[in-house]
Amino acid sequence: MTLSDGGSRSGPRAEGAPVSDPRTEPFRFPWMPLLLMALLLAIAVTGVVLLLRPRLAFTNTLAGPVRLVVGDGTPRTVAAGERVRVGVARGKTMVAQWELIRPLSANGQPMGEEVRGSAVLRGPSGTMSVAATSRTADHAYFAPLVTNASAQTLRVMVNAGLQSAIDCGCAVRPGARRVFVGYYPLYQNSTVRVRAPGGATAEFRDLGPQVTRGDGTVGLRFEDKDLRVR
């Protein structure tokens, strides 16, 4: 059979081959790109909010760690010399409180005086700075760092001979260097006395002018030649 000019040939259509009609295709909304954009936007907004949130910049200048509590927040330990930033609620007056974590003697008793301080944060905004220091509004403290260069174990008495005399309840072993035995009230005539087992003593006097460091520490070295029986 022959086809005439202009005719068309139609052949068999393959079975199972789908034929789509664009007029009947359902519209598919691009959900995934929009969800991704929304997520990125939420992250960006959160970052801006956190960046603009008021913060407390707290510095521990003491020779020992302190326990810091801001408002109703969870207490946190700030190491000696450490600086931390704590986010606070905007416009809400709160109190930042810190307290020295006193070192313990060999029998587990805390040594030295309780040293603490606080600051009222009124309508917090921006970055507010607070520091734990050895000089509070009412008191000044110092921390003797005892080096035992003698051959004997030494017991330490701070402000011996004064009304505020305190036995640290500790014994510094031979060879120990710059042992932190806590903070004590600082006066012009503050003293640190050590006693050896045989009764010999040695003493640093009038330490007030010698405590010049911001952390209130003063290094004291005791040798055998310093020990005398008085």
Coordinates of C-alpha atoms in Angstrom, one line a residue:
M1 CA 0.0 0.0 0.0
T2 CA 1.3 3.4 -0.9
L3 CA 0.7 6.7 0.9
S4 CA -0.3 9.8 -0.9
D5 CA 1.5 13.1 -0.6
G6 CA 0.8 15.0 2.6
G7 CA -0.3 11.8 4.3
S8 CA 0.9 10.7 7.7
R9 CA 2.1 7.5 9.0
S10 CA 1.0 6.3 12.4
G11 CA 2.7 3.4 14.1
P12 CA 1.9 1.4 17.1
R13 CA 2.5 3.2 20.5
A14 CA 4.8 1.5 23.0
E15 CA 2.8 0.0 25.8
G16 CA 3.4 1.4 29.3
A17 CA 5.0 4.6 28.2
P18 CA 3.4 7.5 30.1
V19 CA 2.2 10.5 28.3
S20 CA 2.0 13.7 30.3
D21 CA -0.2 16.6 29.5
P22 CA 1.2 19.9 31.0
R23 CA -2.4 21.2 31.3
T24 CA -3.3 18.4 33.8
E25 CA 0.0 18.3 35.8
P26 CA -0.5 19.3 39.5
F27 CA 1.4 22.4 40.8
R28 CA 4.2 21.5 43.2
F29 CA 5.1 24.3 45.7
P30 CA 8.9 24.6 46.5
W31 CA 8.6 23.8 50.2
M32 CA 12.2 22.7 50.8
P33 CA 14.0 26.0 49.7
L34 CA 11.5 28.0 51.7
L35 CA 12.0 25.9 54.8
L36 CA 15.8 26.3 54.4
M37 CA 15.5 30.0 54.1
A38 CA 13.2 30.2 57.2
L39 CA 15.7 28.2 59.2
L40 CA 18.6 30.4 58.2
L41 CA 16.6 33.5 59.0
A42 CA 15.7 32.1 62.5
I43 CA 19.4 31.3 63.1
A44 CA 20.4 34.8 62.1
V45 CA 17.8 36.5 64.3
T46 CA 18.8 34.3 67.3
G47 CA 22.4 35.3 66.7
V48 CA 21.5 39.0 66.7
V49 CA 19.4 38.7 69.9
L50 CA 22.3 36.9 71.7
L51 CA 24.8 39.4 70.4
L52 CA 22.7 42.3 71.8
R53 CA 21.9 40.6 75.0
P54 CA 23.3 42.4 78.1
R55 CA 26.3 40.6 79.6
L56 CA 28.2 40.6 82.9
A57 CA 32.0 40.5 82.4
F58 CA 33.3 39.0 85.6
T59 CA 37.0 38.8 86.5
N60 CA 38.5 36.9 89.4
T61 CA 41.6 38.7 90.5
L62 CA 42.1 36.6 93.6
A63 CA 44.7 33.9 94.2
G64 CA 42.0 31.2 94.6
P65 CA 38.7 30.2 92.8
V66 CA 35.4 31.9 93.6
R67 CA 31.8 30.9 93.4
L68 CA 29.7 33.3 91.3
V69 CA 25.9 33.6 91.3
V70 CA 24.1 36.1 89.1
G71 CA 20.5 36.7 89.9
D72 CA 18.6 33.4 90.2
G73 CA 21.2 31.6 88.0
T74 CA 23.1 28.5 88.8
P75 CA 26.3 29.0 90.8
R76 CA 29.5 28.6 88.8
T77 CA 33.1 28.4 89.8
V78 CA 35.5 30.9 88.3
A79 CA 39.2 30.0 88.6
A80 CA 41.9 32.3 89.9
G81 CA 42.7 34.9 87.2
E82 CA 39.8 33.8 85.0
R83 CA 37.4 36.1 83.2
V84 CA 34.0 35.0 82.2
R85 CA 30.9 36.5 80.5
V86 CA 27.4 35.7 81.7
G87 CA 24.3 36.7 79.8
V88 CA 21.6 38.5 81.9
A89 CA 18.0 39.6 81.3
R90 CA 17.6 43.1 79.8
G91 CA 16.2 45.7 82.1
K92 CA 15.8 43.4 85.1
T93 CA 17.6 44.5 88.2
M94 CA 19.6 41.7 89.8
V95 CA 22.5 41.0 92.1
A96 CA 25.8 39.4 91.2
Q97 CA 27.4 37.7 94.2
W98 CA 30.8 36.1 94.6
E99 CA 32.6 34.2 97.4
L100 CA 36.1 32.9 97.8
I101 CA 36.3 29.1 97.8
R102 CA 38.7 28.8 100.7
P103 CA 41.6 26.3 100.5
L104 CA 41.4 23.3 102.9
S105 CA 43.9 22.2 105.5
A106 CA 45.1 18.6 105.8
N107 CA 42.2 17.8 108.1
G108 CA 39.7 19.3 105.7
Q109 CA 39.1 22.6 107.4
P110 CA 38.8 25.8 105.4
M111 CA 41.7 28.2 105.9
G112 CA 41.6 31.9 106.2
E113 CA 38.8 34.4 106.3
E114 CA 35.6 34.4 104.2
V115 CA 36.0 36.9 101.4
R116 CA 32.9 37.8 99.4
G117 CA 31.4 40.7 97.5
S118 CA 28.4 41.7 95.5
A119 CA 27.2 44.2 92.9
V120 CA 23.7 45.4 92.0
L121 CA 23.0 45.3 88.2
R122 CA 20.3 48.0 87.7
G123 CA 18.5 47.8 84.4
P124 CA 21.3 45.8 82.7
S125 CA 22.4 46.8 79.2
G126 CA 25.5 46.4 77.2
T127 CA 28.5 44.9 79.0
M128 CA 28.9 45.4 82.8
S129 CA 32.2 44.7 84.5
V130 CA 32.5 43.3 88.0
A131 CA 35.6 41.9 89.7
A132 CA 36.4 39.8 92.8
T133 CA 39.2 41.7 94.6
S134 CA 41.1 41.5 97.8
R135 CA 39.8 44.9 98.8
T136 CA 36.0 45.1 99.4
A137 CA 33.9 48.1 100.4
D138 CA 34.6 47.3 104.1
H139 CA 37.8 45.3 104.4
A140 CA 41.2 44.7 102.9
Y141 CA 42.7 41.2 102.9
F142 CA 46.0 39.7 102.0
A143 CA 47.2 36.2 101.1
P144 CA 50.6 35.1 102.3
L145 CA 52.2 32.6 99.9
V146 CA 54.6 30.6 102.1
T147 CA 57.8 29.0 100.8
N148 CA 59.4 26.6 103.3
A149 CA 63.1 26.4 102.5
S150 CA 63.9 24.9 105.9
A151 CA 64.2 21.3 106.8
Q152 CA 61.3 21.3 109.2
T153 CA 57.5 21.4 108.9
L154 CA 56.2 24.8 109.7
R155 CA 52.8 25.8 111.2
V156 CA 51.5 29.3 110.2
M157 CA 50.0 32.0 112.4
V158 CA 48.7 35.1 110.7
N159 CA 48.6 38.5 112.5
A160 CA 50.2 36.9 115.5
G161 CA 50.2 39.3 118.4
L162 CA 47.2 41.2 117.1
Q163 CA 43.5 40.9 118.1
S164 CA 42.7 39.2 114.8
A165 CA 45.4 36.5 115.1
I166 CA 44.4 33.4 113.2
D167 CA 46.1 30.0 113.1
C168 CA 45.6 28.6 109.6
G169 CA 45.5 25.1 111.1
C170 CA 47.9 24.0 108.5
A171 CA 51.5 22.7 108.3
V172 CA 53.8 23.6 105.3
R173 CA 56.1 20.8 104.5
P174 CA 59.9 21.3 103.7
G175 CA 60.4 22.2 100.1
A176 CA 56.9 23.5 99.5
R177 CA 56.8 26.7 97.5
R178 CA 54.3 29.6 97.5
V179 CA 51.6 27.7 99.4
F180 CA 48.3 29.5 99.4
V181 CA 46.8 29.3 102.9
G182 CA 43.9 31.7 102.4
Y183 CA 43.2 35.4 102.9
Y184 CA 43.5 37.3 106.1
P185 CA 42.7 40.8 107.3
L186 CA 45.3 43.3 106.2
Y187 CA 46.7 46.0 108.5
Q188 CA 49.8 48.2 108.4
N189 CA 51.3 46.0 111.1
S190 CA 50.1 42.6 109.8
T191 CA 52.4 39.7 110.6
V192 CA 53.0 36.1 109.5
R193 CA 54.7 33.8 112.0
V194 CA 55.8 30.2 111.5
R195 CA 56.7 27.7 114.2
A196 CA 58.8 24.6 113.9
P197 CA 58.1 21.4 115.9
G198 CA 60.9 22.2 118.4
G199 CA 59.4 25.6 119.2
A200 CA 61.7 27.8 117.0
T201 CA 59.8 30.6 115.2
A202 CA 60.4 33.2 112.5
E203 CA 58.2 36.1 111.6
F204 CA 57.6 38.8 109.0
R205 CA 56.3 42.0 110.4
D206 CA 54.6 45.2 109.2
L207 CA 53.4 43.6 106.0
G208 CA 50.8 46.3 105.1
P209 CA 53.0 48.4 102.9
Q210 CA 54.5 45.3 101.2
V211 CA 51.2 44.0 99.9
T212 CA 51.0 45.9 96.6
R213 CA 49.8 43.3 94.1
G214 CA 46.2 43.6 93.0
D215 CA 45.4 40.0 94.1
G216 CA 46.6 40.8 97.7
T217 CA 49.3 38.2 97.6
V218 CA 52.8 38.5 99.2
G219 CA 55.5 35.9 98.9
L220 CA 57.3 34.9 102.2
R221 CA 60.3 32.6 102.3
F222 CA 61.4 30.9 105.5
E223 CA 64.8 29.3 105.9
D224 CA 66.5 27.4 108.7
K225 CA 68.7 30.4 109.6
D226 CA 65.5 32.5 110.2
L227 CA 64.2 30.1 112.9
R228 CA 65.0 31.1 116.5
V229 CA 63.9 29.9 119.9
R230 CA 62.6 33.0 121.7

